[in-house]
Amino acid sequence: MYNQQQTKELQKSTANLLQAISSSQQQPANQIDLLREALRFHEYRYYVQADPLISDYEYDMLYKSLEKFEADNPASITIDSPTQRVGKGLIKDFPKKQHLVPMLSLQNSYSQEDLLDWDRKAKALTGLAVVEYCAEPKFDGASISLIYENDLLIRAVTRGDGIIGDEITTNVKQIKSVPLSAKFSKYGILQIEIRGEVLMNKKNFKAFNDKLIEEGIPPLANPRNAAAGTLRMKDTAAVSKKNLEAFLYHVSYIATTDNQRPTTDKSQTSNFKPQASDLKLPTTHSGMLEMLWQLGFRSPQKELQVIKDISHVIKHVNESETQRDELPYEIDGMVIKVNNLLLQEVMGMTSHHPRWAIAYKFKARQATSQLINVTFQVGRTGAVTPVAKITPVQVAGVTVSSISIHNKDFIEEKNLMLGDTVLIERSGDVIPQIVKSFPELRTGTEQVISFPTCCPVCNHQLFKPEEEAVWRCININCKAQVVERIIHFVSKDAMDIRSLGEANVKKFYDMGFLKNITSIYALPYDELAKLEGFGNKSIANLQIAIENSKQQPLHRIIYGLGIRYVGVTTAKVLATAVKHLLDFASYTEEQLQLLEDVGVKVAKSIFQFFNDKENISLLQQLEHIGVQLKNDKKKVVNEGDLAGQAFLFTGTLNQLKRSEAEALVEKKGGKILGSVSSKLNYLVVGDDAGGKLEKAKKITSIKIISEEDFIQMLSG
Ligand code: IVH
């Protein structure tokens, strides 16, 4: 896409632009095209090539500079400006749109014989002794089709029924590896339809599910569902945060200057002047993917292999299967395509699939089994979770015999009954999930799953808070809860006292050695040494591990406390906010909400935790024992610490003059906006605030804070 010379020039102009930004804050009008060009280049380096040349901060500076220029000069905005990915407000609905060419699916194969058979057919249909193939990953995501007209992305549509799908253009524009414009005109292309797959990579999927679990929402079974669900979100800003990715792997339609003009709406592209087409259209599939790559798309150009002999194809797909887990995203097989586009036409298609391509599916990460029983487990927060016992089944290399089915809502949504046949999926390092049941296979002997009314461990009456989907045992001394709290405290992401695993915690609790979290630090080691299976060495190791845990960083203790909705990520945020853990005892819910990613629900839960006498006493005892509750690395708001944050003041301020407050924001590198929009980060509310406050309440990303909060924020 960019040769060495262009890369050097763009890097130089980036340096000049950054220099100009740091001195004058405003770009001269004649630099705007350069600024856009630089931003496109760095997006490409980051999202397509995964090889960035500048820091995130420098990218943000360039982006904000363009944003500022465009806000002051709205007439200059072009629809493919890097700022135009950002959607405004909420999407009302996704209109139905017809694909230019129906989106067929692929014929599947599962064995070497299937591939040999397909190779024989390909040779027979083309009349050739040797057919060149292109093998590439079968990306496991949500398929989309994109239409570019006169070099601009004008539409993105879901697969739908293959003929008609939902238009999701605004959401697809949030995927930074999808170019908003590309120089197709260099190839004489006026209109092109491109297919691809939208993915959520494994790392982002894990974070996505962890967040759901933190919120008490059942996690999703696989990244495919997460990608498909995200594409259909109505809040574009939320889509942007999910960092979806896309691979484009097929050109389904091209209109060139030599055939016909496109017929879709051109109102947005009236400035377009076709260039002389100096480049020839590729005649092979791999050539098309190379063309897309050269135009700035993330096509599987590096992942594909052109192979002539089917035995080599078989070897390659088998190798790919063994390497599948090393990829950062999920693939569920390989796709083999006849490489020559003319031969593809000769081979044609059935009503379901092209004859020139075949999917080779890897061993399934799914399996069916029988739901034979449901037991109920009591967690550390007292939540009573139904666990399905299934006929043991192998899924992606491990035997699964029990699976959490979360809560009543989940059971209803998946339509689960005792005796049902169920589909299980185990995707990547995610715990297995039930994907669905098969009600059509019921025999009439299935039974409704009934819930207990008393705790299965301590027999205390269960209680269901109205706003929640789970039933809870509210006896905090319930054995199950105490044991689970200790197990959580010593677990890998918390205090990481490995030698005190789940089994030992249960054993020591039953023997009366462990009663609560603090008793971990008072274990009678000489007694333990007398137990069968515990030699002096293992007891010494246990003692060292427990002693060492006292110096664990603060975020591990916070996570280990098992505060509801506080997972690893939130614990890390909390740990950097205070100098001592007990400082949270004086925080208000509003102050907690000022912390990154802490919403109303999470703030309430943290607030409740630190306003409970028993919890405070637990922390004091831990500190007395020697557990480190201090944090030396508290983030203090320094000069420049409001960089990138946009503020607006409304209503009458009591302690500061409006102009003083605005100057303080600017001094610390923040900016002042004139109105409420999704670009606003903080609305500072004084007395008698009116319309701006009402408007800001509707935009969830805006933090609404008081004058006191604001002052507190500045003083750190
Ligand atoms: S080619 C006309 N190539 O798999 C053929 N499809 O199970 C167009 N898929 O509907 C499809 N990776 O959503 C093709 N490298 C790849 C693919 C791929 C994933 C999806 C696609 C298709 C489905 C069929």
mmCIF file of C-alpha atoms and ligand atoms in Angstrom, residues 102-106 108 136-144 159 195-197 249-250 285 300 332 335 337 349 354 356-357 359 361, ligand 1:
data_model
loop_
_atom_site.group_PDB
_atom_site.id
_atom_site.type_symbol
_atom_site.label_atom_id
_atom_site.label_comp_id
_atom_site.label_asym_id
_atom_site.label_seq_id
_atom_site.Cartn_x
_atom_site.Cartn_y
_atom_site.Cartn_z
ATOM 1 C CA PRO A 102 -26.384 -13.218 -3.412
ATOM 2 C CA MET A 103 -24.099 -14.274 -0.558
ATOM 3 C CA LEU A 104 -23.881 -18.020 -1.066
ATOM 4 C CA SER A 105 -22.429 -20.226 1.599
ATOM 5 C CA LEU A 106 -19.701 -22.816 1.116
ATOM 6 C CA ASN A 108 -18.210 -28.199 3.705
ATOM 7 C CA GLU A 136 -6.813 -19.429 3.206
ATOM 8 C CA PRO A 137 -8.242 -19.425 6.734
ATOM 9 C CA LYS A 138 -11.958 -19.817 7.260
ATOM 10 C CA PHE A 139 -12.502 -16.928 9.637
ATOM 11 C CA ASP A 140 -15.056 -17.654 12.329
ATOM 12 C CA GLY A 141 -16.955 -14.407 12.686
ATOM 13 C CA ALA A 142 -19.918 -12.545 11.258
ATOM 14 C CA SER A 143 -19.949 -12.152 7.490
ATOM 15 C CA ILE A 144 -20.500 -8.772 5.880
ATOM 16 C CA ARG A 159 -25.395 -11.599 5.394
ATOM 17 C CA ARG A 195 -17.108 -9.835 1.290
ATOM 18 C CA GLY A 196 -15.422 -10.471 4.522
ATOM 19 C CA GLU A 197 -15.714 -11.516 8.107
ATOM 20 C CA TYR A 249 -11.565 -12.262 1.423
ATOM 21 C CA HIS A 250 -13.755 -12.154 -1.662
ATOM 22 C CA HIS A 285 -8.357 -14.741 -6.614
ATOM 23 C CA PRO A 300 -5.637 -12.546 4.044
ATOM 24 C CA ASP A 332 -12.962 -22.886 12.144
ATOM 25 C CA VAL A 335 -11.244 -22.420 2.529
ATOM 26 C CA LYS A 337 -10.652 -21.813 -3.835
ATOM 27 C CA MET A 349 -22.329 -22.606 -8.794
ATOM 28 C CA PRO A 354 -19.967 -22.085 -5.616
ATOM 29 C CA TRP A 356 -15.028 -23.508 -7.246
ATOM 30 C CA ALA A 357 -14.603 -23.345 -3.470
ATOM 31 C CA ALA A 359 -14.542 -25.240 3.204
ATOM 32 C CA LYS A 361 -13.796 -27.753 8.613
HETATM 33 S S1 IVH B 1 -15.528 -17.270 0.488
HETATM 34 C C1 IVH B 1 -18.954 -17.262 -2.634
HETATM 35 N N1 IVH B 1 -13.572 -17.223 2.198
HETATM 36 O O1 IVH B 1 -17.691 -18.982 5.719
HETATM 37 C C2 IVH B 1 -18.030 -17.636 -1.549
HETATM 38 N N2 IVH B 1 -15.784 -17.431 3.059
HETATM 39 O O2 IVH B 1 -19.475 -21.296 5.793
HETATM 40 C C3 IVH B 1 -17.805 -16.572 -0.590
HETATM 41 N N3 IVH B 1 -15.889 -17.483 5.508
HETATM 42 O O3 IVH B 1 -20.451 -17.467 4.163
HETATM 43 C C4 IVH B 1 -17.217 -17.019 0.681
HETATM 44 N N4 IVH B 1 -13.732 -17.288 5.868
HETATM 45 O O4 IVH B 1 -19.021 -16.072 5.834
HETATM 46 C C5 IVH B 1 -14.902 -17.326 2.042
HETATM 47 N N5 IVH B 1 -11.731 -17.114 3.590
HETATM 48 C C6 IVH B 1 -13.046 -17.208 3.437
HETATM 49 C C7 IVH B 1 -13.925 -17.293 4.524
HETATM 50 C C8 IVH B 1 -15.291 -17.422 4.291
HETATM 51 C C9 IVH B 1 -14.932 -17.388 6.438
HETATM 52 C C10 IVH B 1 -17.318 -17.644 5.842
HETATM 53 C C11 IVH B 1 -18.255 -16.865 4.962
HETATM 54 C C12 IVH B 1 -19.149 -17.908 4.351
HETATM 55 C C13 IVH B 1 -19.053 -19.017 5.346
HETATM 56 C C14 IVH B 1 -19.429 -20.337 4.767
#
